[in-house]
mmCIF file of N, CA and C in Angstrom:
data_model
loop_
_atom_site.group_PDB
_atom_site.id
_atom_site.type_symbol
_atom_site.label_atom_id
_atom_site.label_comp_id
_atom_site.label_asym_id
_atom_site.label_seq_id
_atom_site.Cartn_x
_atom_site.Cartn_y
_atom_site.Cartn_z
ATOM 1 N N GLN A 1 1.816 -19.722 8.876
ATOM 2 C CA GLN A 1 2.383 -19.286 10.133
ATOM 3 C C GLN A 1 3.499 -18.275 9.863
ATOM 4 N N VAL A 2 3.375 -17.108 10.473
ATOM 5 C CA VAL A 2 4.331 -16.034 10.274
ATOM 6 C C VAL A 2 5.494 -16.190 11.248
ATOM 7 N N GLN A 3 6.700 -16.022 10.736
ATOM 8 C CA GLN A 3 7.895 -15.989 11.565
ATOM 9 C C GLN A 3 8.544 -14.618 11.435
ATOM 10 N N LEU A 4 8.943 -14.049 12.563
ATOM 11 C CA LEU A 4 9.491 -12.707 12.607
ATOM 12 C C LEU A 4 10.870 -12.724 13.249
ATOM 13 N N VAL A 5 11.815 -12.039 12.635
ATOM 14 C CA VAL A 5 13.174 -11.948 13.143
ATOM 15 C C VAL A 5 13.533 -10.480 13.298
ATOM 16 N N GLU A 6 13.849 -10.078 14.526
ATOM 17 C CA GLU A 6 14.147 -8.696 14.845
ATOM 18 C C GLU A 6 15.642 -8.491 15.034
ATOM 19 N N SER A 7 16.088 -7.274 14.766
ATOM 20 C CA SER A 7 17.480 -6.917 14.969
ATOM 21 C C SER A 7 17.592 -5.409 15.137
ATOM 22 N N GLY A 8 18.755 -4.950 15.562
ATOM 23 C CA GLY A 8 19.036 -3.533 15.625
ATOM 24 C C GLY A 8 19.112 -2.936 17.008
ATOM 25 N N GLY A 9 18.766 -3.700 18.029
ATOM 26 C CA GLY A 9 18.847 -3.187 19.378
ATOM 27 C C GLY A 9 20.283 -3.044 19.840
ATOM 28 N N GLY A 10 20.450 -2.391 20.971
ATOM 29 C CA GLY A 10 21.778 -2.191 21.526
ATOM 30 C C GLY A 10 21.772 -1.166 22.627
ATOM 31 N N LEU A 11 22.966 -0.773 23.027
ATOM 32 C CA LEU A 11 23.155 0.240 24.058
ATOM 33 C C LEU A 11 23.547 1.545 23.402
ATOM 34 N N VAL A 12 22.857 2.615 23.770
ATOM 35 C CA VAL A 12 23.123 3.920 23.190
ATOM 36 C C VAL A 12 22.973 4.985 24.269
ATOM 37 N N GLN A 13 23.704 6.062 24.139
ATOM 38 C CA GLN A 13 23.584 7.174 25.072
ATOM 39 C C GLN A 13 22.356 8.012 24.761
ATOM 40 N N ALA A 14 21.841 8.680 25.782
ATOM 41 C CA ALA A 14 20.704 9.571 25.587
ATOM 42 C C ALA A 14 20.987 10.561 24.472
ATOM 43 N N GLY A 15 19.988 10.755 23.620
ATOM 44 C CA GLY A 15 20.139 11.626 22.470
ATOM 45 C C GLY A 15 20.559 10.908 21.208
ATOM 46 N N GLY A 16 20.947 9.655 21.334
ATOM 47 C CA GLY A 16 21.388 8.883 20.192
ATOM 48 C C GLY A 16 20.242 8.263 19.418
ATOM 49 N N SER A 17 20.600 7.464 18.415
ATOM 50 C CA SER A 17 19.619 6.866 17.518
ATOM 51 C C SER A 17 19.881 5.386 17.312
ATOM 52 N N LEU A 18 18.817 4.655 17.038
ATOM 53 C CA LEU A 18 18.882 3.258 16.646
ATOM 54 C C LEU A 18 17.811 2.998 15.602
ATOM 55 N N ARG A 19 18.052 2.025 14.741
ATOM 56 C CA ARG A 19 17.049 1.571 13.800
ATOM 57 C C ARG A 19 16.798 0.086 14.004
ATOM 58 N N LEU A 20 15.565 -0.260 14.344
ATOM 59 C CA LEU A 20 15.172 -1.640 14.513
ATOM 60 C C LEU A 20 14.590 -2.179 13.215
ATOM 61 N N SER A 21 14.863 -3.447 12.942
ATOM 62 C CA SER A 21 14.335 -4.101 11.759
ATOM 63 C C SER A 21 13.610 -5.374 12.158
ATOM 64 N N CYS A 22 12.576 -5.703 11.427
ATOM 65 C CA CYS A 22 11.823 -6.932 11.640
ATOM 66 C C CYS A 22 11.524 -7.536 10.281
ATOM 67 N N VAL A 23 12.069 -8.717 10.033
ATOM 68 C CA VAL A 23 11.872 -9.411 8.768
ATOM 69 C C VAL A 23 10.835 -10.507 8.964
ATOM 70 N N ALA A 24 9.813 -10.504 8.128
ATOM 71 C CA ALA A 24 8.713 -11.446 8.231
ATOM 72 C C ALA A 24 8.777 -12.480 7.120
ATOM 73 N N SER A 25 8.407 -13.698 7.452
ATOM 74 C CA SER A 25 8.276 -14.744 6.450
ATOM 75 C C SER A 25 6.921 -14.632 5.770
ATOM 76 N N GLY A 26 6.744 -15.380 4.684
ATOM 77 C CA GLY A 26 5.460 -15.436 4.022
ATOM 78 C C GLY A 26 5.353 -14.505 2.839
ATOM 79 N N SER A 27 4.303 -14.715 2.063
ATOM 80 C CA SER A 27 4.088 -13.959 0.835
ATOM 81 C C SER A 27 3.013 -12.888 0.957
ATOM 82 N N ALA A 28 2.380 -12.789 2.110
ATOM 83 C CA ALA A 28 1.269 -11.862 2.295
ATOM 84 C C ALA A 28 1.647 -10.627 3.092
ATOM 85 N N PHE A 29 2.937 -10.371 3.243
ATOM 86 C CA PHE A 29 3.377 -9.271 4.091
ATOM 87 C C PHE A 29 2.777 -7.935 3.668
ATOM 88 N N SER A 30 2.715 -7.679 2.376
ATOM 89 C CA SER A 30 2.238 -6.394 1.886
ATOM 90 C C SER A 30 0.786 -6.131 2.256
ATOM 91 N N ARG A 31 0.038 -7.167 2.553
ATOM 92 C CA ARG A 31 -1.363 -7.018 2.932
ATOM 93 C C ARG A 31 -1.560 -6.963 4.451
ATOM 94 N N ASN A 32 -0.483 -7.123 5.194
ATOM 95 C CA ASN A 32 -0.562 -7.160 6.650
ATOM 96 C C ASN A 32 -0.259 -5.809 7.285
ATOM 97 N N HIS A 33 -0.992 -5.495 8.324
ATOM 98 C CA HIS A 33 -0.647 -4.371 9.178
ATOM 99 C C HIS A 33 0.450 -4.817 10.153
ATOM 100 N N CYS A 34 1.199 -3.857 10.684
ATOM 101 C CA CYS A 34 2.324 -4.169 11.556
ATOM 102 C C CYS A 34 2.386 -3.202 12.725
ATOM 103 N N GLY A 35 3.048 -3.646 13.781
ATOM 104 C CA GLY A 35 3.235 -2.783 14.926
ATOM 105 C C GLY A 35 4.515 -3.092 15.671
ATOM 106 N N TRP A 36 5.041 -2.083 16.340
ATOM 107 C CA TRP A 36 6.152 -2.244 17.264
ATOM 108 C C TRP A 36 5.650 -2.006 18.678
ATOM 109 N N TYR A 37 6.016 -2.905 19.572
ATOM 110 C CA TYR A 37 5.681 -2.808 20.986
ATOM 111 C C TYR A 37 6.961 -2.791 21.807
ATOM 112 N N ARG A 38 6.845 -2.363 23.059
ATOM 113 C CA ARG A 38 7.974 -2.455 23.966
ATOM 114 C C ARG A 38 7.501 -2.829 25.357
ATOM 115 N N GLN A 39 8.399 -3.441 26.106
ATOM 116 C CA GLN A 39 8.093 -3.846 27.466
ATOM 117 C C GLN A 39 9.313 -3.639 28.345
ATOM 118 N N ALA A 40 9.163 -2.777 29.334
ATOM 119 C CA ALA A 40 10.201 -2.545 30.319
ATOM 120 C C ALA A 40 9.975 -3.469 31.505
ATOM 121 N N PRO A 41 11.027 -3.765 32.291
ATOM 122 C CA PRO A 41 10.868 -4.648 33.445
ATOM 123 C C PRO A 41 9.782 -4.158 34.396
ATOM 124 N N GLY A 42 8.887 -5.058 34.778
ATOM 125 C CA GLY A 42 7.825 -4.725 35.702
ATOM 126 C C GLY A 42 6.673 -3.952 35.107
ATOM 127 N N LYS A 43 6.692 -3.715 33.804
ATOM 128 C CA LYS A 43 5.634 -2.962 33.152
ATOM 129 C C LYS A 43 4.945 -3.799 32.082
ATOM 130 N N GLN A 44 3.752 -3.373 31.708
ATOM 131 C CA GLN A 44 3.013 -4.048 30.656
ATOM 132 C C GLN A 44 3.570 -3.695 29.285
ATOM 133 N N ARG A 45 3.387 -4.604 28.353
ATOM 134 C CA ARG A 45 3.784 -4.343 26.984
ATOM 135 C C ARG A 45 2.871 -3.267 26.395
ATOM 136 N N GLU A 46 3.455 -2.302 25.696
ATOM 137 C CA GLU A 46 2.685 -1.206 25.153
ATOM 138 C C GLU A 46 2.999 -0.993 23.677
ATOM 139 N N LEU A 47 1.997 -0.539 22.953
ATOM 140 C CA LEU A 47 2.168 -0.229 21.539
ATOM 141 C C LEU A 47 2.982 1.043 21.389
ATOM 142 N N VAL A 48 4.049 0.972 20.618
ATOM 143 C CA VAL A 48 4.891 2.125 20.339
ATOM 144 C C VAL A 48 4.483 2.790 19.034
ATOM 145 N N ALA A 49 4.277 1.993 18.001
ATOM 146 C CA ALA A 49 3.910 2.510 16.692
ATOM 147 C C ALA A 49 3.237 1.429 15.879
ATOM 148 N N GLY A 50 2.304 1.824 15.036
ATOM 149 C CA GLY A 50 1.643 0.910 14.132
ATOM 150 C C GLY A 50 1.646 1.461 12.728
ATOM 151 N N ILE A 51 1.581 0.563 11.754
ATOM 152 C CA ILE A 51 1.507 0.969 10.359
ATOM 153 C C ILE A 51 0.563 0.024 9.630
ATOM 154 N N SER A 52 -0.354 0.585 8.865
ATOM 155 C CA SER A 52 -1.304 -0.215 8.113
ATOM 156 C C SER A 52 -0.679 -0.689 6.811
ATOM 157 N N SER A 53 -1.372 -1.591 6.136
ATOM 158 C CA SER A 53 -0.904 -2.051 4.833
ATOM 159 C C SER A 53 -0.808 -0.902 3.838
ATOM 160 N N GLY A 54 -1.628 0.114 4.023
ATOM 161 C CA GLY A 54 -1.617 1.274 3.149
ATOM 162 C C GLY A 54 -0.670 2.372 3.568
ATOM 163 N N GLY A 55 0.025 2.198 4.690
ATOM 164 C CA GLY A 55 1.020 3.161 5.107
ATOM 165 C C GLY A 55 0.572 4.161 6.155
ATOM 166 N N THR A 56 -0.656 4.054 6.622
ATOM 167 C CA THR A 56 -1.104 4.914 7.707
ATOM 168 C C THR A 56 -0.379 4.544 8.993
ATOM 169 N N THR A 57 0.001 5.527 9.783
ATOM 170 C CA THR A 57 0.776 5.276 10.997
ATOM 171 C C THR A 57 0.114 5.874 12.219
ATOM 172 N N ASN A 58 0.447 5.309 13.366
ATOM 173 C CA ASN A 58 0.060 5.880 14.643
ATOM 174 C C ASN A 58 1.176 5.627 15.641
ATOM 175 N N TYR A 59 1.270 6.505 16.660
ATOM 176 C CA TYR A 59 2.377 6.460 17.599
ATOM 177 C C TYR A 59 1.919 6.686 19.026
ATOM 178 N N LEU A 60 2.651 6.084 19.928
ATOM 179 C CA LEU A 60 2.534 6.413 21.336
ATOM 180 C C LEU A 60 2.881 7.890 21.507
ATOM 181 N N ASP A 61 2.119 8.609 22.303
ATOM 182 C CA ASP A 61 2.323 10.049 22.445
ATOM 183 C C ASP A 61 3.762 10.405 22.819
ATOM 184 N N SER A 62 4.370 9.630 23.690
ATOM 185 C CA SER A 62 5.692 9.962 24.190
ATOM 186 C C SER A 62 6.803 9.795 23.152
ATOM 187 N N VAL A 63 6.514 9.151 22.026
ATOM 188 C CA VAL A 63 7.537 8.971 20.996
ATOM 189 C C VAL A 63 7.248 9.773 19.738
ATOM 190 N N LYS A 64 6.144 10.470 19.687
ATOM 191 C CA LYS A 64 5.805 11.262 18.514
ATOM 192 C C LYS A 64 6.881 12.307 18.246
ATOM 193 N N GLY A 65 7.273 12.405 16.994
ATOM 194 C CA GLY A 65 8.318 13.334 16.614
ATOM 195 C C GLY A 65 9.712 12.790 16.764
ATOM 196 N N ARG A 66 9.861 11.659 17.460
ATOM 197 C CA ARG A 66 11.173 11.045 17.659
ATOM 198 C C ARG A 66 11.315 9.713 16.933
ATOM 199 N N PHE A 67 10.239 8.939 16.884
ATOM 200 C CA PHE A 67 10.260 7.616 16.265
ATOM 201 C C PHE A 67 9.494 7.642 14.950
ATOM 202 N N THR A 68 9.929 6.827 14.003
ATOM 203 C CA THR A 68 9.243 6.685 12.729
ATOM 204 C C THR A 68 9.146 5.212 12.364
ATOM 205 N N ILE A 69 7.931 4.746 12.113
ATOM 206 C CA ILE A 69 7.727 3.383 11.638
ATOM 207 C C ILE A 69 7.578 3.423 10.123
ATOM 208 N N SER A 70 8.160 2.452 9.451
ATOM 209 C CA SER A 70 8.069 2.374 8.002
ATOM 210 C C SER A 70 8.138 0.916 7.579
ATOM 211 N N ARG A 71 7.893 0.673 6.301
ATOM 212 C CA ARG A 71 7.931 -0.696 5.800
ATOM 213 C C ARG A 71 8.497 -0.740 4.400
ATOM 214 N N ASP A 72 9.118 -1.860 4.072
ATOM 215 C CA ASP A 72 9.619 -2.131 2.737
ATOM 216 C C ASP A 72 9.046 -3.482 2.340
ATOM 217 N N ASN A 73 7.978 -3.453 1.572
ATOM 218 C CA ASN A 73 7.289 -4.695 1.233
ATOM 219 C C ASN A 73 8.141 -5.629 0.372
ATOM 220 N N ALA A 74 9.023 -5.067 -0.440
ATOM 221 C CA ALA A 74 9.898 -5.890 -1.265
ATOM 222 C C ALA A 74 10.853 -6.718 -0.424
ATOM 223 N N LYS A 75 11.145 -6.253 0.792
ATOM 224 C CA LYS A 75 12.044 -6.955 1.701
ATOM 225 C C LYS A 75 11.318 -7.628 2.850
ATOM 226 N N ASN A 76 9.993 -7.581 2.839
ATOM 227 C CA ASN A 76 9.193 -8.142 3.934
ATOM 228 C C ASN A 76 9.658 -7.625 5.292
ATOM 229 N N THR A 77 9.930 -6.341 5.357
ATOM 230 C CA THR A 77 10.547 -5.765 6.545
ATOM 231 C C THR A 77 9.791 -4.537 7.031
ATOM 232 N N VAL A 78 9.653 -4.443 8.346
ATOM 233 C CA VAL A 78 9.134 -3.245 8.983
ATOM 234 C C VAL A 78 10.236 -2.679 9.870
ATOM 235 N N TYR A 79 10.376 -1.360 9.879
ATOM 236 C CA TYR A 79 11.439 -0.681 10.593
ATOM 237 C C TYR A 79 10.875 0.230 11.673
ATOM 238 N N LEU A 80 11.701 0.476 12.667
ATOM 239 C CA LEU A 80 11.420 1.520 13.638
ATOM 240 C C LEU A 80 12.684 2.353 13.802
ATOM 241 N N GLN A 81 12.659 3.550 13.249
ATOM 242 C CA GLN A 81 13.756 4.493 13.407
ATOM 243 C C GLN A 81 13.528 5.268 14.690
ATOM 244 N N MET A 82 14.487 5.219 15.600
ATOM 245 C CA MET A 82 14.361 5.856 16.900
ATOM 246 C C MET A 82 15.447 6.913 17.040
ATOM 247 N N ASN A 83 15.036 8.157 17.148
ATOM 248 C CA ASN A 83 15.950 9.274 17.324
ATOM 249 C C ASN A 83 15.722 9.935 18.675
ATOM 250 N N SER A 84 16.685 10.735 19.096
ATOM 251 C CA SER A 84 16.584 11.470 20.359
ATOM 252 C C SER A 84 16.172 10.559 21.504
ATOM 253 N N LEU A 85 16.834 9.429 21.609
ATOM 254 C CA LEU A 85 16.461 8.428 22.599
ATOM 255 C C LEU A 85 16.658 8.933 24.020
ATOM 256 N N LYS A 86 15.767 8.495 24.883
ATOM 257 C CA LYS A 86 15.765 8.860 26.289
ATOM 258 C C LYS A 86 15.897 7.607 27.141
ATOM 259 N N PRO A 87 16.393 7.739 28.378
ATOM 260 C CA PRO A 87 16.486 6.565 29.250
ATOM 261 C C PRO A 87 15.154 5.837 29.427
ATOM 262 N N GLU A 88 14.053 6.563 29.426
ATOM 263 C CA GLU A 88 12.753 5.934 29.577
ATOM 264 C C GLU A 88 12.323 5.117 28.367
ATOM 265 N N ASP A 89 13.080 5.185 27.278
ATOM 266 C CA ASP A 89 12.829 4.323 26.127
ATOM 267 C C ASP A 89 13.427 2.931 26.309
ATOM 268 N N THR A 90 14.190 2.735 27.363
ATOM 269 C CA THR A 90 14.820 1.445 27.618
ATOM 270 C C THR A 90 13.761 0.363 27.799
ATOM 271 N N ALA A 91 13.850 -0.692 27.003
ATOM 272 C CA ALA A 91 12.871 -1.776 27.029
ATOM 273 C C ALA A 91 13.289 -2.837 26.027
ATOM 274 N N VAL A 92 12.583 -3.960 26.074
ATOM 275 C CA VAL A 92 12.666 -4.929 24.996
ATOM 276 C C VAL A 92 11.613 -4.553 23.969
ATOM 277 N N TYR A 93 12.017 -4.441 22.723
ATOM 278 C CA TYR A 93 11.124 -4.048 21.649
ATOM 279 C C TYR A 93 10.739 -5.265 20.820
ATOM 280 N N TYR A 94 9.444 -5.398 20.542
ATOM 281 C CA TYR A 94 8.895 -6.544 19.835
ATOM 282 C C TYR A 94 8.154 -6.104 18.577
ATOM 283 N N CYS A 95 8.324 -6.874 17.533
ATOM 284 C CA CYS A 95 7.580 -6.688 16.297
ATOM 285 C C CYS A 95 6.332 -7.563 16.315
ATOM 286 N N ASN A 96 5.246 -7.049 15.776
ATOM 287 C CA ASN A 96 4.000 -7.794 15.669
ATOM 288 C C ASN A 96 3.411 -7.555 14.283
ATOM 289 N N VAL A 97 2.974 -8.619 13.633
ATOM 290 C CA VAL A 97 2.498 -8.538 12.253
ATOM 291 C C VAL A 97 1.182 -9.278 12.115
ATOM 292 N N GLY A 98 0.278 -8.710 11.337
ATOM 293 C CA GLY A 98 -0.954 -9.392 11.000
ATOM 294 C C GLY A 98 -2.148 -9.044 11.853
ATOM 295 N N GLY A 99 -2.035 -8.017 12.670
ATOM 296 C CA GLY A 99 -3.149 -7.593 13.488
ATOM 297 C C GLY A 99 -4.122 -6.715 12.730
ATOM 298 N N ARG A 100 -5.040 -6.149 13.465
ATOM 299 C CA ARG A 100 -6.042 -5.253 12.880
ATOM 300 C C ARG A 100 -5.549 -3.818 12.895
ATOM 301 N N TYR A 101 -6.065 -3.040 11.981
ATOM 302 C CA TYR A 101 -5.835 -1.607 12.002
ATOM 303 C C TYR A 101 -7.202 -0.951 11.919
ATOM 304 N N SER A 102 -7.632 -0.373 13.014
ATOM 305 C CA SER A 102 -8.986 0.138 13.122
ATOM 306 C C SER A 102 -8.993 1.469 13.854
ATOM 307 N N SER A 103 -9.776 2.402 13.347
ATOM 308 C CA SER A 103 -9.914 3.726 13.958
ATOM 309 C C SER A 103 -8.567 4.391 14.193
ATOM 310 N N GLY A 104 -7.667 4.232 13.243
ATOM 311 C CA GLY A 104 -6.382 4.883 13.298
ATOM 312 C C GLY A 104 -5.384 4.272 14.260
ATOM 313 N N LYS A 105 -5.591 3.006 14.642
ATOM 314 C CA LYS A 105 -4.712 2.375 15.606
ATOM 315 C C LYS A 105 -4.508 0.909 15.270
ATOM 316 N N TYR A 106 -3.302 0.414 15.564
ATOM 317 C CA TYR A 106 -2.980 -0.987 15.348
ATOM 318 C C TYR A 106 -3.370 -1.819 16.554
ATOM 319 N N TYR A 107 -3.918 -2.999 16.291
ATOM 320 C CA TYR A 107 -4.280 -3.960 17.329
ATOM 321 C C TYR A 107 -3.586 -5.281 17.026
ATOM 322 N N ARG A 108 -2.907 -5.814 17.995
ATOM 323 C CA ARG A 108 -1.975 -6.919 17.810
ATOM 324 C C ARG A 108 -2.604 -8.216 17.308
ATOM 325 N N SER A 109 -1.762 -9.002 16.667
ATOM 326 C CA SER A 109 -2.040 -10.406 16.396
ATOM 327 C C SER A 109 -1.266 -11.248 17.401
ATOM 328 N N ASP A 110 -1.251 -12.556 17.194
ATOM 329 C CA ASP A 110 -0.479 -13.453 18.046
ATOM 330 C C ASP A 110 0.901 -13.755 17.479
ATOM 331 N N TYR A 111 1.295 -13.027 16.435
ATOM 332 C CA TYR A 111 2.580 -13.256 15.786
ATOM 333 C C TYR A 111 3.594 -12.228 16.266
ATOM 334 N N TRP A 112 4.547 -12.695 17.074
ATOM 335 C CA TRP A 112 5.554 -11.840 17.697
ATOM 336 C C TRP A 112 6.960 -12.233 17.284
ATOM 337 N N GLY A 113 7.834 -11.247 17.225
ATOM 338 C CA GLY A 113 9.246 -11.530 17.122
ATOM 339 C C GLY A 113 9.803 -11.906 18.487
ATOM 340 N N GLN A 114 11.090 -12.238 18.523
ATOM 341 C CA GLN A 114 11.717 -12.684 19.765
ATOM 342 C C GLN A 114 12.057 -11.525 20.692
ATOM 343 N N GLY A 115 12.045 -10.321 20.185
ATOM 344 C CA GLY A 115 12.376 -9.142 20.956
ATOM 345 C C GLY A 115 13.833 -8.754 20.818
ATOM 346 N N THR A 116 14.094 -7.465 20.873
ATOM 347 C CA THR A 116 15.457 -6.959 20.831
ATOM 348 C C THR A 116 15.613 -5.879 21.900
ATOM 349 N N GLN A 117 16.687 -5.981 22.671
ATOM 350 C CA GLN A 117 16.892 -5.097 23.815
ATOM 351 C C GLN A 117 17.412 -3.738 23.368
ATOM 352 N N VAL A 118 16.773 -2.688 23.864
ATOM 353 C CA VAL A 118 17.234 -1.320 23.664
ATOM 354 C C VAL A 118 17.518 -0.728 25.037
ATOM 355 N N THR A 119 18.748 -0.291 25.245
ATOM 356 C CA THR A 119 19.145 0.311 26.505
ATOM 357 C C THR A 119 19.705 1.700 26.237
ATOM 358 N N VAL A 120 19.138 2.691 26.899
ATOM 359 C CA VAL A 120 19.558 4.083 26.724
ATOM 360 C C VAL A 120 20.147 4.570 28.036
ATOM 361 N N SER A 121 21.404 4.941 28.016
ATOM 362 C CA SER A 121 22.090 5.410 29.203
ATOM 363 C C SER A 121 22.061 6.931 29.275
ATOM 364 N N SER A 122 22.207 7.450 30.484
ATOM 365 C CA SER A 122 22.207 8.891 30.703
ATOM 366 C C SER A 122 23.550 9.375 31.206
#
């Protein structure tokens, strides 16, 4: 059973940056694909970025060029670097680990972090 602990959220002004971290338990992290999702109030949860075990990445169109997903297998950690933040990026961000990576896209597992709030003011 995978346990995920997220951190790094907060309040930032438009144009600012945040780095989210997700630490996973277990010894199989390096073989797992990972993804970051977000959910704003009244909206469905959406995939923001995915990364395969081999390092292939995919992104939501609206964050391309601004967000970067990466991983450090030695630390069992997946990151989401968020630059040039916009008010529409405001949401709770969730880490997901152990899903599928198919046709250049990440597909979720049932293993979620608790979520971390990101608020971008204008």
